[in-house]
C-alpha positions as CSV (number, residue, x, y, z in Angstrom):
1,M,0.0,0.0,0.0
2,I,2.7,2.5,1.0
3,S,5.1,1.3,-1.6
4,T,2.4,1.6,-4.3
5,F,1.7,5.2,-3.2
6,L,5.4,6.0,-3.2
7,V,5.9,4.6,-6.7
8,E,2.9,6.5,-8.0
9,H,4.2,9.7,-6.5
10,A,8.0,9.1,-7.0
11,W,8.6,12.8,-7.8
12,A,7.5,13.7,-4.2
13,V,9.8,11.3,-2.4
14,P,13.0,13.4,-2.5
15,I,11.0,16.5,-1.5
16,V,9.5,14.7,1.5
17,F,12.9,13.4,2.4
18,V,14.4,16.9,2.4
19,L,11.4,18.1,4.5
20,L,12.0,15.3,7.0
21,L,15.6,16.4,7.4
22,A,14.6,20.1,7.8
23,G,11.8,19.1,10.2
24,C,14.3,17.1,12.3
25,L,16.6,20.1,12.5
26,L,13.9,22.5,13.6
27,L,12.2,20.0,15.9
28,G,15.6,19.1,17.6
29,A,16.4,22.8,18.2
30,V,13.0,23.4,19.8
31,L,13.0,20.2,21.9
32,L,16.5,20.8,23.3
33,R,15.5,24.4,24.3
34,S,12.3,23.2,26.1
35,G,13.9,21.5,29.1
36,D,12.0,18.8,30.9
37,R,8.8,19.3,28.8
38,G,10.9,18.9,25.7
39,R,12.3,15.6,27.0
40,R,8.8,14.3,27.7
41,V,7.7,15.3,24.2
42,T,10.8,13.7,22.8
43,R,10.0,10.4,24.6
44,W,6.5,10.4,23.1
45,L,7.7,11.2,19.6
46,A,10.4,8.5,19.8
47,A,7.8,5.9,20.9
48,A,5.5,7.0,18.1
49,A,8.4,6.8,15.6
50,V,9.3,3.2,16.7
51,L,5.6,2.2,16.5
52,A,5.3,3.6,13.0
53,A,8.4,1.8,11.9
54,L,7.1,-1.5,13.3
55,L,3.7,-1.0,11.7
56,L,5.2,-0.2,8.3
57,T,7.5,-3.2,8.3
58,L,5.6,-5.9,10.1
59,S,2.0,-5.3,9.2
60,P,0.6,-7.9,6.7
61,G,1.6,-7.1,3.2
62,G,0.6,-8.5,-0.2
63,A,1.4,-12.0,-1.5
64,Q,3.2,-14.5,0.6
65,P,6.9,-14.5,-0.4
66,E,9.2,-17.4,-0.2
67,R,10.8,-18.0,3.2
68,T,14.2,-16.7,2.0
69,C,16.1,-13.5,2.3
70,T,17.5,-11.6,-0.7
71,V,21.1,-11.0,0.0
72,Q,22.5,-8.1,-1.9
73,F,24.1,-4.8,-1.1
74,A,23.7,-1.6,-3.1
75,W,24.8,1.9,-3.1
76,P,22.1,4.4,-2.1
77,S,20.4,5.9,-5.1
78,L,19.0,9.3,-4.2
79,G,16.4,8.9,-6.9
80,G,15.3,5.5,-5.7
81,V,11.9,5.5,-4.1
82,E,12.4,2.4,-1.9
83,T,16.0,3.5,-1.1
84,L,14.9,6.9,0.3
85,A,11.9,5.3,2.1
86,N,14.2,2.8,3.8
87,I,16.7,5.5,4.8
88,A,13.8,7.7,6.1
89,L,12.2,4.8,8.1
90,L,14.7,4.8,11.0
91,L,16.1,8.3,10.7
92,P,13.5,9.9,13.0
93,V,13.8,7.0,15.5
94,A,17.6,7.4,15.8
95,F,17.3,11.2,15.7
96,L,14.9,11.3,18.7
97,A,16.7,8.6,20.6
98,T,20.0,10.4,20.3
99,L,18.4,13.6,21.6
100,L,17.2,11.6,24.6
101,T,20.3,9.6,25.3
102,R,23.1,11.8,23.9
103,R,24.7,8.5,22.7
104,P,24.7,8.5,18.9
105,V,26.9,5.4,18.4
106,L,24.8,3.2,20.8
107,V,21.6,4.5,19.2
108,A,22.8,3.9,15.6
109,A,23.9,0.4,16.6
110,A,20.7,-0.4,18.3
111,A,18.6,0.9,15.4
112,S,20.7,-1.2,13.0
113,A,20.2,-4.3,15.2
114,G,16.4,-3.6,15.3
115,S,16.3,-3.4,11.5
116,L,18.1,-6.7,11.3
117,L,15.6,-8.2,13.7
118,I,12.7,-6.9,11.5
119,E,14.3,-8.4,8.4
120,T,14.7,-11.7,10.2
121,V,11.1,-11.7,11.3
122,Q,10.1,-10.9,7.7
123,A,12.1,-13.9,6.5
124,L,10.9,-16.4,9.1
125,V,7.2,-15.4,9.2
126,P,5.9,-15.6,5.6
127,A,2.3,-15.2,6.9
128,I,2.9,-11.4,7.2
129,G,3.6,-11.3,3.4
130,R,6.8,-9.3,3.7
131,A,10.1,-10.0,1.9
132,C,13.4,-9.9,3.7
133,D,16.1,-8.0,1.8
134,T,19.6,-7.1,3.1
135,T,19.5,-3.8,1.2
136,D,16.5,-2.8,3.4
137,W,18.7,-3.4,6.4
138,E,21.6,-1.5,4.8
139,M,19.5,1.5,4.0
140,N,17.7,1.5,7.4
141,T,21.2,1.5,9.0
142,I,22.3,4.5,6.8
143,G,19.1,6.3,8.0
144,A,19.8,5.4,11.6
145,V,23.4,6.7,11.4
146,A,22.2,9.9,9.6
147,G,19.6,10.5,12.3
148,A,22.0,10.0,15.1
149,L,24.6,12.2,13.5
150,L,22.0,14.9,12.8
151,A,20.9,14.9,16.4
152,W,24.5,14.8,17.7
153,S,25.3,17.8,15.5
154,I,22.4,19.8,17.0
155,I,23.5,18.9,20.5
156,R,27.1,19.9,19.9
157,V,26.1,23.2,18.2
158,R,23.8,24.0,21.1
159,A,26.5,23.1,23.6
160,G,29.0,25.4,21.8
161,L,26.5,28.3,21.7
162,A,25.8,27.8,25.4
163,A,29.6,27.8,26.2
164,T,30.1,31.0,24.1
165,A,27.3,32.7,25.9
166,Q,28.7,31.7,29.3
167,Q,32.1,33.0,28.4
168,R,30.6,36.4,27.4
169,R,28.8,36.7,30.7
170,G,31.7,35.7,32.9
């Protein structure tokens, strides 16, 4: 269903992807500035992002694929609809989790492991009608690393600005 929509509107996928990145930057700046309330909102948003990723990857799909996993590795193609969708899937999860934990390497590794688990479930449970593909895991991992790095960048810039302001005051 979602892949059909994305293919039919392939022209919009790169635009939505850029909007996702810009939205993360803006949201991260606001959430970091909002103190305890921002942390609570970040927790809720992170939980919603995880739930969305699970629903998109484990809800029943179309035809029942064979109980195998396509093993291939590909370079990301910025024009590829499925590529950008897989990169975008875990980007917000890793972004929000890094804002919460301040541990980008751990978050990226955990998100990659979660993607591997999802692909394993897709391979072992043909009843959900999903196909396991190592390229999906690869692109999900790229998205997780990008989300973690994006959040870490915002955290570091904010810390640098706070340090500069502190030096000016004292």
